[in-house]
PDB file of C-alpha atoms and ligand atoms in Angstrom:
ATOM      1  CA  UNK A 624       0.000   0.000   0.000  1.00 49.00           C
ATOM      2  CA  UNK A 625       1.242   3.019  -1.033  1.00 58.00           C
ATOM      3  CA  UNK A 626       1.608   5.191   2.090  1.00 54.00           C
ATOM      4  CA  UNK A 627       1.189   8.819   0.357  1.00 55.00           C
ATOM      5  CA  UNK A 628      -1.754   7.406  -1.442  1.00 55.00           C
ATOM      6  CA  UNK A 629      -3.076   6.037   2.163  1.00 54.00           C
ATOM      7  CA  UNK A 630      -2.730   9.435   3.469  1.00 46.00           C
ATOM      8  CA  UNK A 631      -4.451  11.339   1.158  1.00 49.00           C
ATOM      9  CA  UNK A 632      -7.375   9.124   0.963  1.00 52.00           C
ATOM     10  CA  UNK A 633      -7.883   9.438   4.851  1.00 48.00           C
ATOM     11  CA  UNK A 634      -7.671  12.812   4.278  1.00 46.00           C
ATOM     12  CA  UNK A 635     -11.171  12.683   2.310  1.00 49.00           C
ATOM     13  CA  UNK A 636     -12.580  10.340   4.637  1.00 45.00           C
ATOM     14  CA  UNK A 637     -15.564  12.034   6.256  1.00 38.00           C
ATOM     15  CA  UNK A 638     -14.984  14.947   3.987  1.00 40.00           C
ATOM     16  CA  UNK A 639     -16.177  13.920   0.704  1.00 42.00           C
ATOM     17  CA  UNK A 640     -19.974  15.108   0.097  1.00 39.00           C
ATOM     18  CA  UNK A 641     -21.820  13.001  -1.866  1.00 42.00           C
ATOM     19  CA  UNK A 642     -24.949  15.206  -2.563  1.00 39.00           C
ATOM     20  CA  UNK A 643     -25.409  15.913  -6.189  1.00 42.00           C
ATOM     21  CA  UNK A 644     -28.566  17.092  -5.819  1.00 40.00           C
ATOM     22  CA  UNK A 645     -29.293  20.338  -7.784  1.00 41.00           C
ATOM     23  CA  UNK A 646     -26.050  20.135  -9.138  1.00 51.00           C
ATOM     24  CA  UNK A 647     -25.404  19.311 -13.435  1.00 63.00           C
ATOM     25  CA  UNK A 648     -23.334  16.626 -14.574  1.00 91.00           C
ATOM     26  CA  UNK A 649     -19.441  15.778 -13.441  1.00 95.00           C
ATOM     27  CA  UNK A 650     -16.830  16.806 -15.628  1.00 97.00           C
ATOM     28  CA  UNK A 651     -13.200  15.885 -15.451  1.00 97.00           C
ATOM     29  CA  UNK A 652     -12.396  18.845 -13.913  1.00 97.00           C
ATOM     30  CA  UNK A 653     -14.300  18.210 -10.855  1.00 97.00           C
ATOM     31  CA  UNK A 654     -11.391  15.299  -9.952  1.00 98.00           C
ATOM     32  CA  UNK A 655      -7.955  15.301  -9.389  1.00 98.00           C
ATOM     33  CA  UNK A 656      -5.757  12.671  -9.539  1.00 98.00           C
ATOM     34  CA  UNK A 657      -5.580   9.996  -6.894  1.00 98.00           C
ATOM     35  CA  UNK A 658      -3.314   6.662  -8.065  1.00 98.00           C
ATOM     36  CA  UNK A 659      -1.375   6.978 -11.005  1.00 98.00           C
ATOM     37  CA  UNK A 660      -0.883   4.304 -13.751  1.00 98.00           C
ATOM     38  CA  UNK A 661       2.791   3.277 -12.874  1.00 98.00           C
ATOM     39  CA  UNK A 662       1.400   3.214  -9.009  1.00 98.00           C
ATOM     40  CA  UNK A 663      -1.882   0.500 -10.226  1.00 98.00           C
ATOM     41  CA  UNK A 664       0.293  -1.718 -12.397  1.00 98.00           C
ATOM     42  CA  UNK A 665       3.462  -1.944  -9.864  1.00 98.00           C
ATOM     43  CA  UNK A 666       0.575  -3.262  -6.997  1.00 98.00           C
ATOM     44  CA  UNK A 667      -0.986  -5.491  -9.819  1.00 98.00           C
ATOM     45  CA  UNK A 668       1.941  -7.513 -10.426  1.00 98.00           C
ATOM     46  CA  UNK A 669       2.910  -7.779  -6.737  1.00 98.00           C
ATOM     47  CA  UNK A 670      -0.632  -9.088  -6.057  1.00 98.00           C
ATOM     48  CA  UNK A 671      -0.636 -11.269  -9.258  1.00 98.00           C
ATOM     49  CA  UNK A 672       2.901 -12.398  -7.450  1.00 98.00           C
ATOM     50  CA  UNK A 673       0.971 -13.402  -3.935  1.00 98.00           C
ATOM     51  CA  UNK A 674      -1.673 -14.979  -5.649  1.00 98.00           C
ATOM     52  CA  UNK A 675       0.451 -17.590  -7.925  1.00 98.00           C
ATOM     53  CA  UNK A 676       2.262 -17.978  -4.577  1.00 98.00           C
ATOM     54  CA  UNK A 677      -1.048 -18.747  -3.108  1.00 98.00           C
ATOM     55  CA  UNK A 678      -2.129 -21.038  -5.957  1.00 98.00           C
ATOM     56  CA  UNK A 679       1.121 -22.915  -7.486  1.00 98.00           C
ATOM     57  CA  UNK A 680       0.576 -25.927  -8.926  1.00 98.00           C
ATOM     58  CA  UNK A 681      -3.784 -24.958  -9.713  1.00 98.00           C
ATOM     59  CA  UNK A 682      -5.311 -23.328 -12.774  1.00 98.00           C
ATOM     60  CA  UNK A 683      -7.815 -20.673 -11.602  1.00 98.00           C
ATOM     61  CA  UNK A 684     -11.061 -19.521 -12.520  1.00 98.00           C
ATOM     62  CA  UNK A 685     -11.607 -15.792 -12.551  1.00 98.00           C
ATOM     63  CA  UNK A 686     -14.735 -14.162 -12.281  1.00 98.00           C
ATOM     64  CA  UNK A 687     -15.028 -10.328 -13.418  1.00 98.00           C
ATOM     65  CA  UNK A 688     -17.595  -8.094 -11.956  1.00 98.00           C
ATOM     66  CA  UNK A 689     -18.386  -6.398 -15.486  1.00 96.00           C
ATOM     67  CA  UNK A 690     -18.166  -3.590 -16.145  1.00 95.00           C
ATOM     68  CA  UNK A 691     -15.860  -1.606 -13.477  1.00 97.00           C
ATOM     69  CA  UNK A 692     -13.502  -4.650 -13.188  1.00 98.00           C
ATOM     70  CA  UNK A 693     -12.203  -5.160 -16.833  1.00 98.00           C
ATOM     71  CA  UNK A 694      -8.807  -3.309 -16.294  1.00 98.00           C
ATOM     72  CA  UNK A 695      -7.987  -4.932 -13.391  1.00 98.00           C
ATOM     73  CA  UNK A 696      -8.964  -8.053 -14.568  1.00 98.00           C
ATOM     74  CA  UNK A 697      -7.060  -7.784 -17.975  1.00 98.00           C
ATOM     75  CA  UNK A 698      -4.086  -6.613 -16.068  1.00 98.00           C
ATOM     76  CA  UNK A 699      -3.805  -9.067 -13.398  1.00 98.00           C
ATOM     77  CA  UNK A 700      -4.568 -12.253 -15.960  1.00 98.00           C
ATOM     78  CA  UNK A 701      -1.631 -10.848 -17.790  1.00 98.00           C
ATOM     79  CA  UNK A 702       0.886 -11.163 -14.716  1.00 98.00           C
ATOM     80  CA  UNK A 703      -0.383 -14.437 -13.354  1.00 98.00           C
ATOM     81  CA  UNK A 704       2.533 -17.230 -13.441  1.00 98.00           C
ATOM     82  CA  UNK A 705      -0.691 -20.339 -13.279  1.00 98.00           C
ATOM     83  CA  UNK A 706      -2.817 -20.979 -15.474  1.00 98.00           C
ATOM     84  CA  UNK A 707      -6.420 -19.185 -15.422  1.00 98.00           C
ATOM     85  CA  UNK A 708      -9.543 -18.999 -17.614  1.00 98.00           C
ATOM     86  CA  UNK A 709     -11.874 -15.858 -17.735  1.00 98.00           C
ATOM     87  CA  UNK A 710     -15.666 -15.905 -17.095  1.00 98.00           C
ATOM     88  CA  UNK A 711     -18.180 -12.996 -15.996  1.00 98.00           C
ATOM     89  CA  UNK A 712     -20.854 -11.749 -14.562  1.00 98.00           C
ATOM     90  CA  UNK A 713     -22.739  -8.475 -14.447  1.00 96.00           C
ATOM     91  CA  UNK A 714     -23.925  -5.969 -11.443  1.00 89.00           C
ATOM     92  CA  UNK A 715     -25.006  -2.504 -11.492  1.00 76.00           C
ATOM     93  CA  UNK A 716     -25.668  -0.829  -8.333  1.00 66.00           C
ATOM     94  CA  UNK A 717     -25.276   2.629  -9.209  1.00 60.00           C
ATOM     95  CA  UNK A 718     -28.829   4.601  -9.258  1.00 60.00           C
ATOM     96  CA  UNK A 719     -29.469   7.694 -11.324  1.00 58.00           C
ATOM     97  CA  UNK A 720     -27.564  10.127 -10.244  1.00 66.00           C
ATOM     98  CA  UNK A 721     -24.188   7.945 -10.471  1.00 63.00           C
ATOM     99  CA  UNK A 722     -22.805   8.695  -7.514  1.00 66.00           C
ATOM    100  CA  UNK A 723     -25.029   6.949  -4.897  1.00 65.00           C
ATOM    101  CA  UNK A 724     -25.959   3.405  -4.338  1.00 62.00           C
ATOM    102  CA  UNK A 725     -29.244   1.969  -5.608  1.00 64.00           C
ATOM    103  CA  UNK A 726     -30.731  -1.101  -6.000  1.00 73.00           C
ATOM    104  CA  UNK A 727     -28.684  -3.990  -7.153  1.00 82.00           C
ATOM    105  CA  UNK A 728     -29.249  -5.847 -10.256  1.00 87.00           C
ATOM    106  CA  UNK A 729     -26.815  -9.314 -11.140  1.00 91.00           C
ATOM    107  CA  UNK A 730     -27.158 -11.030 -14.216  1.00 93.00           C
ATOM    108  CA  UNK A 731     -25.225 -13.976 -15.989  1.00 95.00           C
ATOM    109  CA  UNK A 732     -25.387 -16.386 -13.168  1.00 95.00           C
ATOM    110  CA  UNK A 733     -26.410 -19.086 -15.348  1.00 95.00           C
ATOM    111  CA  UNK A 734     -23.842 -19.948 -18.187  1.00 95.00           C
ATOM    112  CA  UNK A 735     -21.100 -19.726 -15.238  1.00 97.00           C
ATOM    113  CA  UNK A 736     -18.950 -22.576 -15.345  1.00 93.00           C
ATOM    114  CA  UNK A 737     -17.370 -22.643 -11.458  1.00 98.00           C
ATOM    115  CA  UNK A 738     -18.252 -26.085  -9.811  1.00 98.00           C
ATOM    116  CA  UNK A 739     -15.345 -27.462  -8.259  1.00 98.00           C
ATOM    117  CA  UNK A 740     -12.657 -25.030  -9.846  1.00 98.00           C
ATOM    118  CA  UNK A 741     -10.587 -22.966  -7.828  1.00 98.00           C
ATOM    119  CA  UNK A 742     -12.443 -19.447  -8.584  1.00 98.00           C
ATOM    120  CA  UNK A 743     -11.135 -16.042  -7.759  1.00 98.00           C
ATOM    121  CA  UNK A 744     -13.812 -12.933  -7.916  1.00 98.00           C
ATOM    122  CA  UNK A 745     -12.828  -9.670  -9.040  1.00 98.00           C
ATOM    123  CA  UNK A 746     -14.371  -6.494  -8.634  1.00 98.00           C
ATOM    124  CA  UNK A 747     -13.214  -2.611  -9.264  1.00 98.00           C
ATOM    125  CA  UNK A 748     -14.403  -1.653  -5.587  1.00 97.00           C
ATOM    126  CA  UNK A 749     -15.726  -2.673  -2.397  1.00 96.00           C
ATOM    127  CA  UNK A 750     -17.629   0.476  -1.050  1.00 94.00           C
ATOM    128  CA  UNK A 751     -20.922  -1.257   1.078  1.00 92.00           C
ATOM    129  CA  UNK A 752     -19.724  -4.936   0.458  1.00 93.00           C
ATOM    130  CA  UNK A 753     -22.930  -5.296  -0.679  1.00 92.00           C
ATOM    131  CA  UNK A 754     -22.121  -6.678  -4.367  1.00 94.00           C
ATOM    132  CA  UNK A 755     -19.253  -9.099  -3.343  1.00 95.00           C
ATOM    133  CA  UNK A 756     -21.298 -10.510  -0.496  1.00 94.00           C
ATOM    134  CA  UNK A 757     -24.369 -11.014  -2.481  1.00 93.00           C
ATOM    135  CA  UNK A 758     -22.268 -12.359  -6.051  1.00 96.00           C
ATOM    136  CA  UNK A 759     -20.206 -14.735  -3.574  1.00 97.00           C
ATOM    137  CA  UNK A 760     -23.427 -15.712  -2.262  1.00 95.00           C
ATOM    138  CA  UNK A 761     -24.307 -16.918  -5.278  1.00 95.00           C
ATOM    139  CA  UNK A 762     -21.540 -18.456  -6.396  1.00 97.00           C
ATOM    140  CA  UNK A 763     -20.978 -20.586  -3.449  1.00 98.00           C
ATOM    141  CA  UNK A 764     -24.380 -21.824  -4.530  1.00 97.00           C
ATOM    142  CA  UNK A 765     -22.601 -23.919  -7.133  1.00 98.00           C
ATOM    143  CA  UNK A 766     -20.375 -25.167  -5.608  1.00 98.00           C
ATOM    144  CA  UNK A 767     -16.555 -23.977  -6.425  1.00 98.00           C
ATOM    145  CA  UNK A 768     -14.094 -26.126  -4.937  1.00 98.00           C
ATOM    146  CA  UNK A 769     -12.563 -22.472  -3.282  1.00 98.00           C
ATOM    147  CA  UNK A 770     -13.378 -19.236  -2.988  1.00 98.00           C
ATOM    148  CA  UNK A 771     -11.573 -16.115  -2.566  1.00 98.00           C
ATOM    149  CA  UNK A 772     -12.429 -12.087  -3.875  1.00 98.00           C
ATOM    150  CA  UNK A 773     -10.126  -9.452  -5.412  1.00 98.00           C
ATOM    151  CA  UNK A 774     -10.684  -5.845  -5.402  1.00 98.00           C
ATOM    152  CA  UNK A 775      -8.978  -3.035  -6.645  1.00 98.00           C
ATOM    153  CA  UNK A 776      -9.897  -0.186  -4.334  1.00 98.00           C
ATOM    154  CA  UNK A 777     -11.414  -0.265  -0.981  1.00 97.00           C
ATOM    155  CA  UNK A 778     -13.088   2.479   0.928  1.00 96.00           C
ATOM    156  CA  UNK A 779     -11.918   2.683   4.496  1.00 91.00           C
ATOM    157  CA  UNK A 780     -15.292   3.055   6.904  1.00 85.00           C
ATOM    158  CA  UNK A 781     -13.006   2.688  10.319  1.00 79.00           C
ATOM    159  CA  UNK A 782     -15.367  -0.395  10.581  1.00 81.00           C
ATOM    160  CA  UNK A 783     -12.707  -3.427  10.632  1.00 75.00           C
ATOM    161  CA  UNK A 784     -15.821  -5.596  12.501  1.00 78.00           C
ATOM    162  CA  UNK A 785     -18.227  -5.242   9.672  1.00 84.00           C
ATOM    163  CA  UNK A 786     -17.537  -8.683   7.678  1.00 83.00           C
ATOM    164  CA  UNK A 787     -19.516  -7.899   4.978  1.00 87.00           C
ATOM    165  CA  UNK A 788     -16.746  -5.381   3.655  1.00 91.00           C
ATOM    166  CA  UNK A 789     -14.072  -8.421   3.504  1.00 94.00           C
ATOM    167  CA  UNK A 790     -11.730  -9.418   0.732  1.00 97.00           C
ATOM    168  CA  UNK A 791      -9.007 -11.159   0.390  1.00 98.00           C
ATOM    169  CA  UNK A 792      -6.738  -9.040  -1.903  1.00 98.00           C
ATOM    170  CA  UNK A 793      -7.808  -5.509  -1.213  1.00 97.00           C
ATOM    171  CA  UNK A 794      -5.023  -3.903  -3.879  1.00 98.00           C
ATOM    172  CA  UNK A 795      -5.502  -0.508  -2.583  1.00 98.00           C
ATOM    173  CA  UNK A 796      -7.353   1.241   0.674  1.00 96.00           C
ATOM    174  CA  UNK A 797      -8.530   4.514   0.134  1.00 97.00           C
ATOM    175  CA  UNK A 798     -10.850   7.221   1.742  1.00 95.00           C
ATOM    176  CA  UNK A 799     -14.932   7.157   1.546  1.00 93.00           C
ATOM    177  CA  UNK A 800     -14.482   9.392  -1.644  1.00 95.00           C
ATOM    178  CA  UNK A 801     -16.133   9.120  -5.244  1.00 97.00           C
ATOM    179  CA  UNK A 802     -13.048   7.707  -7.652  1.00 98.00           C
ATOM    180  CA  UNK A 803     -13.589   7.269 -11.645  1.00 98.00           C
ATOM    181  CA  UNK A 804     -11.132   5.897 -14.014  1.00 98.00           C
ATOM    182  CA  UNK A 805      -9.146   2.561 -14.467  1.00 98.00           C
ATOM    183  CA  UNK A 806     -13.064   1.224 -15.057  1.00 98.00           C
ATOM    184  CA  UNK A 807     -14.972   2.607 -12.811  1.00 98.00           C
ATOM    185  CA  UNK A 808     -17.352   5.199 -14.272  1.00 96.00           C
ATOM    186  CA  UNK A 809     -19.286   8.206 -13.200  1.00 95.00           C
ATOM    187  CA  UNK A 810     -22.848   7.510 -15.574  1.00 93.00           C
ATOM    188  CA  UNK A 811     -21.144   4.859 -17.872  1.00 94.00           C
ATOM    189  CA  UNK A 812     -17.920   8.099 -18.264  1.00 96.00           C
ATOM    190  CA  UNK A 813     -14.383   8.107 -17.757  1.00 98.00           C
ATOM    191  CA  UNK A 814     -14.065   4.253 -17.594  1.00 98.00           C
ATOM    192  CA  UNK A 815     -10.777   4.633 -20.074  1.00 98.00           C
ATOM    193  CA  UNK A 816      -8.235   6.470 -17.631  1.00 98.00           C
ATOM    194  CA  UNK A 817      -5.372   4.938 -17.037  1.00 98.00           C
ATOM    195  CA  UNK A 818      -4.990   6.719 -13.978  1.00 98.00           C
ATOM    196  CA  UNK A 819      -7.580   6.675 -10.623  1.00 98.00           C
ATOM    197  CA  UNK A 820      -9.376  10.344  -9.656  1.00 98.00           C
ATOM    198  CA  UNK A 821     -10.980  11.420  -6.811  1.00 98.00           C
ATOM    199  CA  UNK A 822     -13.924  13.577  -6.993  1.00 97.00           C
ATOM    200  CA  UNK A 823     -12.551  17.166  -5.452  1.00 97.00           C
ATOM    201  CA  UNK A 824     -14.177  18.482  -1.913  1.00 89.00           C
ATOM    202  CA  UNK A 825     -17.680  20.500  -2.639  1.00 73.00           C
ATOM    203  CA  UNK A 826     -16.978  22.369  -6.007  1.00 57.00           C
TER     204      UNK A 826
HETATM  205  P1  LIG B 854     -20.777  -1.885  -2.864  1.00 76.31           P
HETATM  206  O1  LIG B 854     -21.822  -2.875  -3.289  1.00 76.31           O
HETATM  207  O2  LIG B 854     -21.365  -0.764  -2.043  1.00 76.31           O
HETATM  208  O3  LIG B 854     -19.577  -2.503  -2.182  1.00 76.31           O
HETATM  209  O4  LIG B 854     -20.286  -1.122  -4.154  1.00 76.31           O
HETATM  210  C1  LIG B 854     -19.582  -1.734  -5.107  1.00 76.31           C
HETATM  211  C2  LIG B 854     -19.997  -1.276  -6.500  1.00 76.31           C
HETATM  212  O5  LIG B 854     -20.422   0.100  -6.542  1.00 76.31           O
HETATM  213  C3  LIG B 854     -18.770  -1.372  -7.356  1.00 76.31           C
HETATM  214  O6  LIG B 854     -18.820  -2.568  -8.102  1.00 76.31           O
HETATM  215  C4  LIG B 854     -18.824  -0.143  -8.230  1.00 76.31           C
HETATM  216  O7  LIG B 854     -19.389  -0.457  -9.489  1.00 76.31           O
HETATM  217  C5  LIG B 854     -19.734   0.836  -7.514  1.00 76.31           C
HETATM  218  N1  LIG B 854     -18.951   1.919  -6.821  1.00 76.31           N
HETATM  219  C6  LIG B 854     -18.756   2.048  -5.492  1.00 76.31           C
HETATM  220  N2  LIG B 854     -18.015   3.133  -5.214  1.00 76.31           N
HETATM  221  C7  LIG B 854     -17.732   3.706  -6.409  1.00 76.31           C
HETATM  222  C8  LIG B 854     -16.962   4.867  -6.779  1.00 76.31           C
HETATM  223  O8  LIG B 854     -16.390   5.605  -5.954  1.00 76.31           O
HETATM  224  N3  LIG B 854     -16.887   5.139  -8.120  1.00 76.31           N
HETATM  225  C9  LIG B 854     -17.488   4.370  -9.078  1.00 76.31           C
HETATM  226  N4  LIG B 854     -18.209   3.271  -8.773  1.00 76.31           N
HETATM  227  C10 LIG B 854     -18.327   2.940  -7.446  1.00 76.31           C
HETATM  228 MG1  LIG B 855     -20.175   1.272 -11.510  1.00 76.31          MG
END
């Protein structure tokens, strides 16, 4: 974890508003940058590193959360050092205004291939811990022969008790701020950076 990107994420913690209301659409220039590309793709190959460690001498299954995850997921496949086959599934979560959480949709349950293979989940964030908990959920209903969930970012709460926000390769911890870039998206935008942004304090 990089510690100046640690620092100012707690910064925003508590800080960040998240009430659009009233307010018109997000343009770049209400972010600034947060983790730059050389900063994601050194912690992506350390963690691809750890997780061969984890699984030498398996083949694993990964699981994308579509769409936020696809970078991550690209880049990590790339770096493994075993053997690993792709499939997906889709959530959306964001409401309306696209920068608040609303009711949670998952499709593509049923062409999953997962029972008894080794499968890792992967998702661009873990805000709530809503979406992992309820897509492992349902995975674990057929039957994997293991388990275990990636994430690029993950908001800090200062709630370490609250196992619903658990996963087992957390790349990056960051404040309770909005981010875009690197796939995640602010209404479907800005899903092409190559760098992370945080949306700036009340402008
Ligand atoms: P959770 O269910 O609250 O953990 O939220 C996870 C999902 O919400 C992720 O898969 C993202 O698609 C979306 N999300 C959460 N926080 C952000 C953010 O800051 N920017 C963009 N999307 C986000
Ligand atoms: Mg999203």
């Amino acid at each position: 974890m990089n510690r100046r990107v640690f620092l100012a994420s707690l910064f925003l913690l508590h800080t960040t508003s998240y009430c659009m209301e009233g307010k018109s659409d997000l343009t770049l220039a209400d972010f600034t940058p947060l983790i730059s590309k050389e900063e994601i793709q050194s912690a992506i190959i350390r963690t691809a590193d750890d997780i061969s460690q984890d699984y030498k001498g398996k083949s694993l299954t990964l699981v994308m959360i579509m769409k936020g995850a696809i970078h991550v997921t690209s880049d990590l496949m790339r770096h493994l050092k075993v053997p690993s086959t792709l499939e997906y599934v889709q959530t959306s979560s964001y409401g309306q205004n696209g920068t608040e959480p609303g009711k949670l949709t998952l499709f593509g349950l049923e062409r999953l291939d997962i029972k008894g293979k080794d499968v890792l989940l992967i998702d661009d964030i873990l805000d709530t811990g809503e979406t992992l908990s309820q897509v492992t959920h349902e995975l674990f209903k057929q039957n994997p022969a293991s388990l275990k969930t990636l994430v690029l970012l993950k908001k800090s709460k200062g709630d370490p008790l609250n196992l619903k926000r658990y996963a087992d390769y957390p790349i990056f911890t960051i404040g309770n701020a909005f981010v875009i870039g690197y796939g995640l998206d602010y209404k479907e935008q800005f899903r092409e950076l190559p760098d992370i942004w945080v949306k700036k304090l009340n402008n």
